[in-house]
Coordinates of C-alpha atoms in Angstrom, one line a residue:
Chain A
M206 CA 9.5 8.3 -7.9
A207 CA 5.8 8.4 -8.8
W208 CA 4.9 10.4 -6.6
F209 CA 3.5 12.9 -8.3
K210 CA -0.4 12.8 -8.3
K211 CA -3.2 14.1 -9.8
T212 CA -5.0 16.7 -7.4
K213 CA -7.4 19.4 -9.3
E214 CA -9.9 17.9 -11.6
I215 CA -10.4 21.1 -13.2
R216 CA -8.0 21.0 -16.4
T217 CA -8.6 21.2 -20.0
D218 CA -10.0 18.3 -21.1
K219 CA -11.3 14.9 -19.9
K220 CA -12.5 12.2 -22.9
G221 CA -11.1 14.1 -24.9
K222 CA -14.4 16.5 -25.1
T223 CA -15.6 19.8 -23.8
P224 CA -16.0 19.8 -19.5
E225 CA -19.0 21.2 -18.4
G226 CA -18.7 24.2 -18.2
L227 CA -18.2 27.4 -20.4
W228 CA -15.5 28.6 -17.9
V229 CA -12.0 27.3 -17.0
K230 CA -10.0 27.6 -14.1
C231 CA -6.0 28.7 -14.8
D232 CA -3.7 26.7 -13.4
G233 CA -1.3 29.3 -13.4
C234 CA -3.1 32.4 -12.0
K235 CA -6.2 30.9 -10.8
E236 CA -8.8 33.3 -13.0
I237 CA -11.6 32.1 -14.2
I238 CA -11.1 32.1 -18.0
Y239 CA -14.0 31.8 -21.1
K240 CA -13.3 28.0 -22.5
K241 CA -13.5 29.4 -25.7
E242 CA -11.4 32.3 -25.4
I243 CA -8.3 29.5 -24.5
E244 CA -9.2 26.9 -27.1
K245 CA -8.9 29.5 -30.0
N246 CA -5.3 30.7 -28.1
L247 CA -4.4 27.1 -28.8
K248 CA -5.0 26.6 -25.3
I249 CA -3.4 29.0 -23.6
C250 CA -3.9 31.1 -20.7
P251 CA -4.6 34.8 -22.5
K252 CA -4.3 36.1 -19.0
C253 CA -0.2 34.9 -17.5
N254 CA 0.3 32.7 -21.0
Y255 CA 0.0 29.8 -18.9
H256 CA -0.4 26.5 -21.6
F257 CA -2.4 24.1 -20.2
R258 CA -2.1 20.1 -20.6
I259 CA -2.8 18.9 -24.5
S260 CA -3.1 16.0 -25.7
A261 CA -0.5 14.1 -28.1
R262 CA -2.5 14.1 -31.0
E263 CA -2.7 17.9 -30.5
R264 CA 0.6 18.6 -30.5
L265 CA 1.0 16.8 -33.3
K266 CA -1.3 19.0 -34.9
L267 CA 0.8 22.1 -33.9
L268 CA 4.4 20.1 -34.4
V269 CA 5.1 18.4 -37.5
D270 CA 4.3 19.4 -41.3
E271 CA 1.2 18.6 -42.3
G272 CA 0.3 15.2 -43.8
S273 CA 4.0 14.8 -43.0
F274 CA 3.6 12.3 -39.9
V275 CA 3.9 8.5 -39.8
E276 CA 3.4 6.7 -36.5
I277 CA 5.8 3.7 -35.8
D278 CA 5.3 1.0 -32.9
E279 CA 1.1 2.6 -32.4
N280 CA 1.0 -1.2 -31.9
L281 CA 2.6 -2.6 -29.0
S282 CA 0.9 -2.2 -25.0
S283 CA 0.9 -3.1 -21.9
V284 CA 0.9 -6.9 -19.8
D285 CA 1.3 -6.6 -16.4
P286 CA 3.6 -8.3 -15.2
L287 CA 3.5 -7.4 -11.2
H288 CA 0.0 -8.9 -11.1
F289 CA -0.9 -5.3 -9.6
K290 CA -3.5 -4.8 -8.7
D291 CA -5.6 -2.3 -6.2
S292 CA -9.3 -1.4 -6.5
I293 CA -9.0 -2.1 -10.1
S294 CA -6.6 -4.6 -11.9
Y295 CA -4.1 -2.9 -14.1
K296 CA -5.0 -4.2 -16.7
D297 CA -8.9 -2.5 -16.3
R298 CA -6.7 0.5 -15.4
L299 CA -5.4 0.5 -19.2
K300 CA -9.2 -0.3 -20.8
E301 CA -10.1 2.5 -18.8
N302 CA -7.5 4.9 -20.3
Q303 CA -7.2 3.4 -23.8
K304 CA -10.6 4.3 -23.6
K305 CA -10.5 7.8 -22.0
S306 CA -7.7 8.6 -23.9
G307 CA -8.2 7.0 -27.5
L308 CA -4.7 6.0 -26.6
K309 CA -2.8 2.5 -26.7
E310 CA -0.2 4.6 -24.4
A311 CA 1.3 7.6 -22.8
V312 CA 3.6 7.9 -25.1
V313 CA 3.3 8.4 -29.6
S314 CA 6.1 7.7 -31.5
G315 CA 7.1 8.3 -35.2
D316 CA 8.6 9.5 -37.9
A317 CA 8.1 13.4 -40.0
L318 CA 9.1 16.6 -41.6
I319 CA 9.6 20.2 -38.8
K320 CA 9.7 22.3 -41.0
G321 CA 10.9 19.9 -43.7
Y322 CA 13.6 18.6 -41.2
P323 CA 13.3 14.9 -40.6
V324 CA 12.8 14.2 -37.5
S325 CA 12.6 11.0 -35.1
L326 CA 9.6 12.3 -31.6
I327 CA 7.7 10.7 -28.9
I328 CA 4.7 12.4 -27.5
M329 CA 3.6 12.2 -24.2
D330 CA 0.4 12.2 -23.5
F331 CA -0.8 12.9 -19.4
S332 CA -4.3 12.4 -20.3
F333 CA -3.6 7.5 -20.5
M334 CA -2.2 7.2 -17.1
G335 CA -1.0 10.5 -16.1
G336 CA 2.0 10.5 -18.3
S337 CA 3.4 7.5 -16.3
M338 CA 6.7 5.8 -18.5
G339 CA 6.0 1.5 -17.4
S340 CA 7.6 -1.2 -20.3
V341 CA 5.7 0.5 -22.9
V342 CA 6.1 4.1 -22.9
G343 CA 10.4 3.0 -21.5
E344 CA 10.7 0.5 -25.4
K345 CA 9.5 3.5 -27.7
V346 CA 11.8 5.6 -26.3
S347 CA 14.4 3.8 -26.8
R348 CA 13.4 2.5 -30.8
A349 CA 13.1 6.6 -31.3
A350 CA 16.2 7.2 -30.1
E351 CA 17.9 4.0 -32.4
R352 CA 15.5 5.6 -35.1
S353 CA 16.9 8.7 -35.6
I354 CA 20.8 6.5 -34.8
E355 CA 20.2 4.8 -38.1
K356 CA 18.2 8.0 -40.0
K357 CA 20.9 10.6 -38.6
Q358 CA 18.1 12.8 -37.4
P359 CA 16.7 15.0 -34.4
F360 CA 15.8 13.2 -32.0
I361 CA 12.4 15.5 -30.3
S362 CA 11.0 14.3 -27.3
I363 CA 8.0 16.1 -26.1
A364 CA 7.2 15.2 -22.4
S365 CA 4.5 14.8 -19.2
S366 CA 4.9 12.8 -17.1
G367 CA 3.6 12.3 -13.3
G368 CA 6.8 9.8 -13.7
A369 CA 7.8 5.7 -13.6
R370 CA 3.8 4.1 -13.6
M371 CA 4.6 1.8 -10.1
Q372 CA 2.3 -0.1 -11.1
E373 CA 4.5 -2.6 -13.1
G374 CA 7.5 -1.9 -10.5
I375 CA 11.1 -2.4 -11.1
F376 CA 10.7 -2.1 -14.6
S377 CA 8.9 0.9 -15.0
L378 CA 12.1 2.2 -12.8
M379 CA 14.3 -0.1 -15.0
Q380 CA 13.0 2.2 -18.1
M381 CA 14.1 4.9 -17.8
A382 CA 17.9 3.6 -17.5
K383 CA 16.6 1.7 -20.8
A384 CA 16.2 5.0 -21.8
S385 CA 18.7 7.7 -20.7
A386 CA 21.1 4.6 -22.0
S387 CA 19.5 5.2 -25.9
I388 CA 20.0 8.3 -25.4
G389 CA 24.1 7.7 -25.1
R390 CA 24.7 5.8 -27.8
L391 CA 22.2 9.0 -29.5
K392 CA 25.2 11.4 -28.5
D393 CA 28.4 8.9 -29.5
N394 CA 26.9 9.2 -32.3
G395 CA 26.6 12.6 -32.9
I396 CA 23.1 12.8 -33.2
L397 CA 21.1 16.1 -31.8
Y398 CA 18.8 15.3 -28.8
I399 CA 16.2 18.5 -28.2
S400 CA 14.1 18.2 -25.3
I401 CA 10.1 19.8 -24.6
L402 CA 8.7 19.5 -21.4
C403 CA 5.8 20.8 -20.8
D404 CA 3.0 20.2 -17.7
P405 CA 3.9 18.9 -16.3
T406 CA 6.7 16.8 -16.4
F407 CA 7.9 14.8 -12.7
G408 CA 9.9 12.0 -11.2
G409 CA 11.2 9.1 -13.5
V410 CA 11.3 10.9 -17.0
T411 CA 12.6 14.1 -15.9
A412 CA 15.1 12.1 -13.7
S413 CA 16.1 10.1 -16.9
F414 CA 15.6 11.2 -20.9
A415 CA 13.6 14.2 -21.0
S416 CA 16.8 15.9 -19.0
L417 CA 19.6 14.2 -20.9
G418 CA 18.2 16.7 -24.4
D419 CA 21.2 19.1 -25.8
I420 CA 19.5 21.4 -26.1
I421 CA 16.2 21.6 -23.4
I422 CA 13.2 23.8 -23.7
A423 CA 9.9 24.1 -21.9
E424 CA 6.6 25.2 -21.9
P425 CA 5.4 28.2 -20.3
K426 CA 4.5 28.3 -16.7
S427 CA 4.8 24.2 -16.7
L428 CA 5.6 22.4 -13.7
I429 CA 9.0 20.3 -13.5
G430 CA 11.4 18.6 -11.1
F431 CA 12.5 15.2 -10.0
A432 CA 10.2 15.5 -6.1
G433 CA 6.6 16.5 -7.2
P434 CA 6.0 20.0 -4.8
R435 CA 3.4 18.4 -2.0
V436 CA 6.2 15.5 -1.4
I437 CA 8.5 18.6 -0.8
E438 CA 6.2 20.2 1.7
Q439 CA 5.2 17.0 3.5
T440 CA 9.4 16.6 4.1
I441 CA 10.6 19.7 4.8
K442 CA 7.6 20.8 6.6
Q443 CA 7.9 24.9 5.1
P444 CA 5.9 26.1 2.5
L445 CA 7.2 26.4 -1.0
P446 CA 8.1 29.8 -2.7
D447 CA 5.6 30.5 -6.0
D448 CA 7.3 29.9 -9.0
F449 CA 9.1 26.7 -6.9
Q450 CA 9.3 23.9 -10.0
R451 CA 7.5 26.2 -12.6
A452 CA 9.5 27.0 -16.3
D453 CA 10.9 30.3 -15.3
F454 CA 12.4 28.9 -12.3
L455 CA 14.1 25.8 -13.8
L456 CA 15.2 29.0 -15.9
E457 CA 17.2 31.3 -13.4
H458 CA 18.7 27.7 -11.9
G459 CA 20.2 27.2 -15.6
L460 CA 18.5 23.8 -15.3
I461 CA 17.0 24.6 -19.3
D462 CA 18.3 26.7 -22.4
M463 CA 14.7 28.1 -22.6
V464 CA 11.1 29.0 -22.4
V465 CA 9.6 29.2 -25.4
D466 CA 5.8 29.7 -26.4
R467 CA 3.3 26.8 -27.8
K468 CA 3.0 29.3 -31.5
I469 CA 6.8 29.2 -31.7
L470 CA 7.9 26.4 -31.1
K471 CA 7.5 25.3 -34.6
E472 CA 9.9 27.5 -35.3
T473 CA 12.1 27.8 -32.9
L474 CA 12.8 24.4 -34.3
A475 CA 13.6 23.7 -37.1
K476 CA 15.9 27.7 -36.7
I477 CA 18.1 24.8 -34.1
F478 CA 18.0 22.4 -37.1
E479 CA 18.8 25.9 -39.5
L480 CA 22.1 26.5 -36.8
L481 CA 23.1 23.1 -36.6
I482 CA 22.7 20.7 -38.9
Chain B
M57 CA 24.2 -5.4 24.6
I58 CA 21.6 -4.1 24.0
R59 CA 19.5 -5.8 20.6
Y60 CA 16.7 -3.7 18.8
Y61 CA 14.0 -6.0 17.7
L62 CA 11.3 -6.2 15.3
E63 CA 7.9 -6.7 15.2
F64 CA 8.1 -10.0 14.5
E65 CA 11.0 -10.2 16.3
R66 CA 9.2 -10.4 19.1
P67 CA 9.6 -14.1 20.5
I68 CA 12.3 -14.4 19.6
E69 CA 13.3 -11.2 22.5
E70 CA 11.1 -12.9 25.1
L71 CA 13.9 -16.1 24.5
E72 CA 16.8 -13.9 23.9
V73 CA 16.4 -11.8 27.4
K74 CA 15.8 -14.9 29.3
I75 CA 18.8 -16.7 28.4
D76 CA 20.8 -13.7 29.3
E77 CA 18.8 -13.6 32.9
L78 CA 19.8 -17.1 33.0
K79 CA 23.3 -16.4 32.2
R80 CA 23.7 -13.8 34.7
I81 CA 22.2 -15.9 37.7
S82 CA 24.3 -18.4 37.2
D83 CA 27.8 -16.6 36.0
G84 CA 30.0 -16.8 38.9
K85 CA 27.7 -19.1 40.7
D86 CA 27.9 -23.4 41.9
I87 CA 24.7 -24.0 39.8
D88 CA 25.0 -26.0 36.6
I89 CA 22.3 -23.9 34.0
S90 CA 24.0 -24.6 31.4
S91 CA 22.6 -27.4 29.6
E92 CA 19.0 -25.4 29.8
I93 CA 20.9 -22.3 28.5
K94 CA 22.1 -24.6 25.0
K95 CA 18.0 -25.8 25.6
L96 CA 17.1 -22.3 24.7
E97 CA 19.8 -21.7 22.3
K98 CA 18.6 -24.1 20.0
K99 CA 14.6 -22.7 21.3
V100 CA 16.3 -19.5 19.7
R101 CA 17.6 -21.1 16.5
D102 CA 14.3 -23.4 15.5
I103 CA 12.0 -19.4 16.1
R104 CA 14.4 -17.3 14.0
S105 CA 14.9 -20.4 11.1
E106 CA 10.9 -20.5 11.3
I107 CA 10.6 -16.6 11.1
F108 CA 12.5 -15.7 8.6
S109 CA 12.2 -18.6 7.0
S110 CA 8.4 -16.7 5.9
L111 CA 9.4 -12.3 5.7
T112 CA 6.2 -11.3 4.3
P113 CA 7.6 -8.7 1.6
W114 CA 7.3 -5.9 4.4
Q115 CA 8.5 -7.8 7.1
K116 CA 11.9 -8.0 4.8
T117 CA 11.8 -4.4 4.0
L118 CA 11.9 -4.3 7.6
I119 CA 14.7 -6.0 7.9
A120 CA 16.6 -4.2 4.7
R121 CA 16.1 -0.2 7.3
H122 CA 16.3 -1.4 10.4
P123 CA 18.7 0.7 13.0
D124 CA 20.9 -2.9 12.9
R125 CA 21.6 -3.3 10.2
P126 CA 25.2 -2.7 8.7
Y127 CA 25.9 0.7 6.1
T128 CA 28.3 1.1 3.0
F129 CA 30.9 2.1 5.6
D130 CA 30.6 -1.0 7.7
Y131 CA 31.5 -3.3 5.5
I132 CA 34.3 -0.8 3.5
N133 CA 35.8 -1.2 6.6
M134 CA 35.1 -5.1 6.8
I135 CA 35.6 -6.0 3.0
T136 CA 39.1 -3.6 2.4
S137 CA 41.5 -2.9 2.5
D138 CA 44.2 0.6 2.0
F139 CA 40.6 2.5 2.1
I140 CA 41.0 6.6 0.8
E141 CA 37.9 8.1 1.2
M142 CA 37.5 10.9 -1.5
H143 CA 34.6 14.6 -1.6
G144 CA 33.0 16.5 -3.4
D145 CA 31.4 17.1 -6.6
R146 CA 34.2 20.4 -7.2
R147 CA 31.0 21.7 -8.3
Y148 CA 28.9 22.9 -5.3
S149 CA 30.7 20.7 -1.8
D150 CA 30.4 17.6 -0.5
D151 CA 27.5 15.1 0.2
P152 CA 28.1 12.5 3.0
A153 CA 24.8 11.0 1.5
I154 CA 27.3 9.2 -0.6
V155 CA 31.0 8.1 0.3
A156 CA 33.3 7.2 -2.3
G157 CA 36.3 6.5 -2.2
I158 CA 39.7 4.1 -3.5
G159 CA 40.7 0.7 -2.0
K160 CA 41.5 -3.0 -1.6
I161 CA 39.3 -6.0 -2.1
Q162 CA 41.4 -9.6 -1.2
D163 CA 44.6 -6.8 -3.2
M164 CA 41.7 -5.8 -6.1
P165 CA 42.3 -1.6 -6.2
V166 CA 38.8 -1.3 -6.3
I167 CA 37.4 2.5 -6.6
I168 CA 33.6 2.3 -4.8
A169 CA 31.0 4.4 -4.3
G170 CA 28.2 4.1 -1.6
H171 CA 25.1 5.1 0.0
Q172 CA 25.6 6.3 3.8
K173 CA 23.1 6.2 6.7
G174 CA 24.1 7.5 10.0
R175 CA 23.6 5.5 12.9
G176 CA 22.6 7.8 15.6
T177 CA 20.0 11.1 15.9
K178 CA 23.1 13.6 15.2
E179 CA 24.4 11.2 12.4
R180 CA 21.0 9.8 11.3
I181 CA 20.8 14.2 10.5
Y182 CA 24.7 15.2 9.3
R183 CA 24.0 11.7 6.7
N184 CA 20.3 12.7 5.7
F185 CA 18.7 9.8 6.1
G186 CA 21.5 8.5 3.5
Q187 CA 19.3 10.4 0.2
P188 CA 21.2 12.4 -1.5
H189 CA 21.4 16.1 -3.3
P190 CA 22.9 16.4 -6.8
E191 CA 26.2 16.5 -5.5
G192 CA 26.1 13.0 -4.5
Y193 CA 25.0 11.7 -7.5
R194 CA 27.6 13.7 -9.1
K195 CA 30.6 13.2 -6.5
T196 CA 29.7 8.9 -7.8
L197 CA 30.4 10.1 -11.5
R198 CA 34.0 11.6 -10.7
V199 CA 34.9 8.6 -8.9
M200 CA 33.7 6.6 -11.6
K201 CA 35.7 9.0 -13.8
L202 CA 38.4 8.4 -12.9
A203 CA 37.9 3.9 -12.3
E204 CA 37.7 4.3 -16.2
R205 CA 41.2 6.3 -16.6
F206 CA 42.9 3.6 -14.6
K207 CA 41.3 0.9 -15.5
R208 CA 39.5 0.0 -11.2
P209 CA 36.3 -1.7 -10.8
V210 CA 33.3 0.5 -9.7
I211 CA 31.9 -1.2 -6.8
T212 CA 28.7 0.4 -6.0
F213 CA 27.2 -0.2 -1.9
I214 CA 23.0 0.6 -2.5
D215 CA 21.1 1.5 0.6
T216 CA 18.9 4.4 0.6
P217 CA 15.2 5.8 1.3
G218 CA 15.0 7.3 -2.1
A219 CA 16.8 10.7 -3.3
Y220 CA 15.9 13.8 -1.4
P221 CA 13.2 15.9 -2.1
G222 CA 13.6 19.3 -1.1
I223 CA 14.3 22.6 -2.8
G224 CA 18.0 23.1 -2.8
A225 CA 18.3 19.4 -5.1
E226 CA 15.7 20.5 -6.8
E227 CA 17.7 24.2 -7.8
R228 CA 20.7 21.7 -8.5
G229 CA 19.0 19.6 -10.5
Q230 CA 18.7 16.9 -8.9
A231 CA 16.6 14.7 -12.2
E232 CA 19.4 15.8 -14.6
A233 CA 21.9 14.7 -11.6
I234 CA 20.3 10.9 -11.4
A235 CA 19.6 11.3 -15.5
V236 CA 23.2 12.0 -16.0
N237 CA 24.5 9.3 -14.2
L238 CA 22.6 6.5 -15.7
M239 CA 23.6 7.5 -18.9
E240 CA 27.4 7.9 -18.2
M241 CA 27.1 4.8 -16.2
S242 CA 25.8 2.8 -19.0
K243 CA 28.6 4.2 -21.6
L244 CA 31.8 3.6 -18.1
R245 CA 34.4 1.5 -20.5
T246 CA 34.9 -0.6 -16.8
P247 CA 33.4 -3.1 -15.1
I248 CA 30.6 -1.6 -12.4
I249 CA 29.0 -4.8 -10.4
S250 CA 26.3 -3.7 -7.4
I251 CA 24.9 -4.6 -4.1
V252 CA 21.7 -3.7 -2.7
I253 CA 22.3 -3.9 0.9
G254 CA 19.9 -3.0 2.0
E255 CA 16.9 -0.3 0.9
G256 CA 16.9 0.1 -2.4
G257 CA 15.1 3.4 -3.2
S258 CA 13.6 4.2 -6.9
G259 CA 16.1 6.7 -9.0
G260 CA 17.9 7.3 -5.8
A261 CA 19.3 3.8 -5.7
L262 CA 19.4 3.8 -9.3
A263 CA 21.8 6.0 -10.3
L264 CA 24.2 4.2 -8.6
S265 CA 23.1 0.3 -9.9
V266 CA 23.1 1.2 -13.3
A267 CA 25.8 -2.4 -13.2
D268 CA 27.4 -5.2 -15.3
R269 CA 26.6 -7.4 -12.3
L270 CA 24.0 -6.3 -9.8
F271 CA 23.5 -8.1 -6.5
M272 CA 20.7 -8.3 -3.8
L273 CA 21.3 -9.2 -0.4
E274 CA 18.4 -11.8 0.9
H275 CA 16.8 -9.3 2.9
S276 CA 17.1 -6.3 0.8
C277 CA 14.1 -4.8 -1.7
Y278 CA 14.5 -2.5 -4.4
S279 CA 11.4 -0.5 -6.1
V280 CA 10.6 2.4 -7.5
I281 CA 8.1 3.5 -5.1
S282 CA 7.6 2.3 -0.4
P283 CA 5.9 0.9 0.7
E284 CA 3.9 3.5 2.2
G285 CA 4.5 5.6 -0.6
C286 CA 3.1 3.4 -3.3
A287 CA -0.3 2.8 -0.2
A288 CA -0.7 7.0 -0.3
I289 CA -0.9 6.9 -3.6
L290 CA -3.5 3.8 -4.3
W291 CA -5.7 4.1 -1.1
K292 CA -5.4 7.9 -0.3
K293 CA -6.3 8.2 3.5
E294 CA -2.4 9.7 3.5
N295 CA -2.8 10.4 7.4
D296 CA -3.8 7.3 9.1
L297 CA -2.5 4.9 7.2
G298 CA -1.4 1.9 8.8
T299 CA 1.5 -1.8 8.7
D300 CA -2.6 -3.3 6.5
D301 CA -1.8 -0.8 4.0
F302 CA 2.0 -0.8 4.0
S303 CA 1.7 -4.7 3.2
R304 CA -0.4 -4.2 0.7
A305 CA 1.5 -2.2 -1.2
A306 CA 4.5 -4.3 -0.3
D307 CA 3.4 -7.6 -1.7
A308 CA 1.8 -5.2 -5.0
L309 CA 5.2 -4.2 -5.1
K310 CA 7.2 -7.0 -5.6
L311 CA 10.5 -5.0 -4.2
T312 CA 12.1 -8.2 -2.8
A313 CA 15.4 -10.1 -3.7
Q314 CA 13.0 -12.9 -4.0
D315 CA 11.4 -11.1 -6.7
L316 CA 13.8 -9.1 -8.7
L317 CA 16.0 -12.7 -9.7
A318 CA 12.7 -14.6 -10.8
Y319 CA 12.2 -11.1 -12.8
K320 CA 15.4 -11.9 -14.1
I321 CA 16.8 -8.3 -13.3
I322 CA 19.2 -8.8 -10.5
D323 CA 22.2 -11.7 -11.4
G324 CA 21.7 -12.9 -7.4
I325 CA 21.1 -12.8 -4.2
I326 CA 23.7 -13.1 -1.6
P327 CA 23.1 -15.2 2.0
E328 CA 22.4 -13.7 5.5
P329 CA 23.3 -14.9 8.4
L330 CA 20.0 -16.5 10.1
G331 CA 18.4 -13.3 11.8
G332 CA 19.3 -11.1 9.0
A333 CA 22.3 -8.9 8.4
H334 CA 23.5 -7.0 11.4
R335 CA 23.4 -9.9 13.7
D336 CA 26.0 -11.0 11.4
P337 CA 28.0 -8.1 10.3
E338 CA 31.2 -10.0 9.2
G339 CA 29.7 -13.1 8.1
T340 CA 27.6 -11.2 6.0
A341 CA 30.5 -8.9 4.5
K342 CA 32.7 -12.3 4.3
N343 CA 29.1 -13.2 1.5
I344 CA 29.4 -10.5 -0.8
S345 CA 33.2 -10.0 -0.6
E346 CA 33.4 -13.0 -2.4
H347 CA 30.3 -12.6 -4.4
I348 CA 32.1 -9.5 -5.9
V349 CA 36.0 -11.0 -6.5
A350 CA 33.9 -14.0 -8.0
A351 CA 32.1 -11.2 -10.0
F352 CA 35.5 -9.3 -11.0
E353 CA 37.0 -13.2 -12.1
E354 CA 34.4 -12.5 -15.0
L355 CA 34.1 -9.3 -15.8
K356 CA 38.1 -8.7 -16.3
T357 CA 38.0 -11.1 -19.5
K358 CA 35.2 -9.0 -21.4
T359 CA 37.6 -6.0 -22.9
P360 CA 36.3 -2.3 -22.1
G361 CA 34.1 -1.9 -25.8
K362 CA 31.9 -5.5 -24.7
L363 CA 30.8 -5.0 -21.2
V364 CA 29.8 -1.4 -22.9
E365 CA 28.2 -3.5 -24.6
E366 CA 26.1 -5.6 -22.6
R367 CA 25.8 -3.8 -20.5
Y368 CA 23.3 -2.1 -22.7
K369 CA 21.9 -4.8 -24.0
R370 CA 22.0 -5.3 -20.7
F371 CA 19.3 -2.8 -19.4
R372 CA 17.4 -2.7 -23.5
K373 CA 15.9 -5.8 -22.6
I374 CA 14.7 -5.6 -19.7
G375 CA 10.2 -4.9 -20.1
S376 CA 7.2 -6.3 -20.8
F377 CA 5.2 -5.5 -23.5
I378 CA 3.2 -6.9 -26.5
E379 CA 3.9 -5.9 -29.8
E380 CA 0.2 -7.0 -32.7
T381 CA 1.1 -7.7 -35.5
E382 CA -1.3 -6.5 -38.4

């Protein structure tokens, strides 16, 4: 499941700071773009509209009413059930990622207002171990979904993840079932669930809660799928089509409802709320 | 009979070849070497139990994938009567990587679904090496819904390297098909019993095993990623990874039935006859059948509402984390 591997080093930011150099290569069109121009533009490529990866905190700023966000379950942190060790131990890897991202885990959860509508939401952050889903991510998704049932308010998830977290083995895999079961409860309780997919969303996250939204929205040009493109290429031994697993490809194949620009996501959600709840 | 031996079974192979030879020599002739043969057979048993009592996780993975190991259909044939296979997802096609149908296990009508690997090159390709497309998961859900309506228990057999990573699978919503199964199984108002008979490969295996009772055969495995996949990510040298790397990855992943029982992810281990399920398929099938019947005896006393509630709690509590309080 955790097949998606981070391959390119030139992404948005490293350690939450501006990377060295004034130029960035766009993942969407491969053009070299002046970095400041992208930053002014909510980290959207002015040439091809590719939406660069942004942190969970940055997303919050763009999405929820100012000052309305209350973080919940921020004190959950991972342990190392398998005593997993590769080049470094999983425990050290967690510490390293906590320091690098300023986050305790790969997901931020809480309640907020979106244009006055109360919601429960979870936002994944790719900079923390590739947004991978371990026990904490699964637990936060389940708790947030249960909270939205209790408070009778919509549930929003913003996904960006390489999939299940290998270092927690079977516990990670089981989070897929756990999170999906909680979404099932939410649906039985008549709660609206909107799933937003960002670049990249793969594996155990796509194959669980992120694909279960009543409405599924993707950011332009995001790479989204079950198996990572490299794994597929190795399996079928053929080059993949150009737009394969990009947001428009998913739209064309009926897998998502719409592709929405970051700039108008908040307005779009508010409109949906107005029409449905 | 041509038997397939794994690398670590070589000492067994040598002796068994010798025994076969002795039997051939003595056949119809006036020499009595039966005591000699008996002695060798005992030696084989001893060596075999020695090897099989200390298998490494990687060796277990190889046994779980053994080409002679019984597959879903073999167990269906051995433990059910009146089996009727059902086909298709009613949307796109029939996926031969998953078999599904209705039948009886000891007079108990059940719905069965399971991953199906093929034997021999042609069938292996036909079954896509037990790697389902979205249609396979949707077929499974269809028969599970049937079980719910007609109040029959669902039995699933897990044996897959994983869901198929291909263009068509992605185009037709592989992730969605798995996700929907996870959600719908968690709410299914009838008992679900799952048995990992070989490889439990990640989400593609989980999509058939959100169950009330989950068992694993003694030498099966169940993991978030294959040891090969894990090794490739960790040691990033893809092309020259070897047994040592896979072995290390298998150790790290804690993927054996014994590990999963210790983590309380599974409810029990179904014993395999000495030498593995493939050395005595009938004996293995009998053990499986007994576990299914016993689990169902217990589950059938619960109302559908209680079953669903308990199943939710069962998965809801899985996780390993700490919560600091101020």
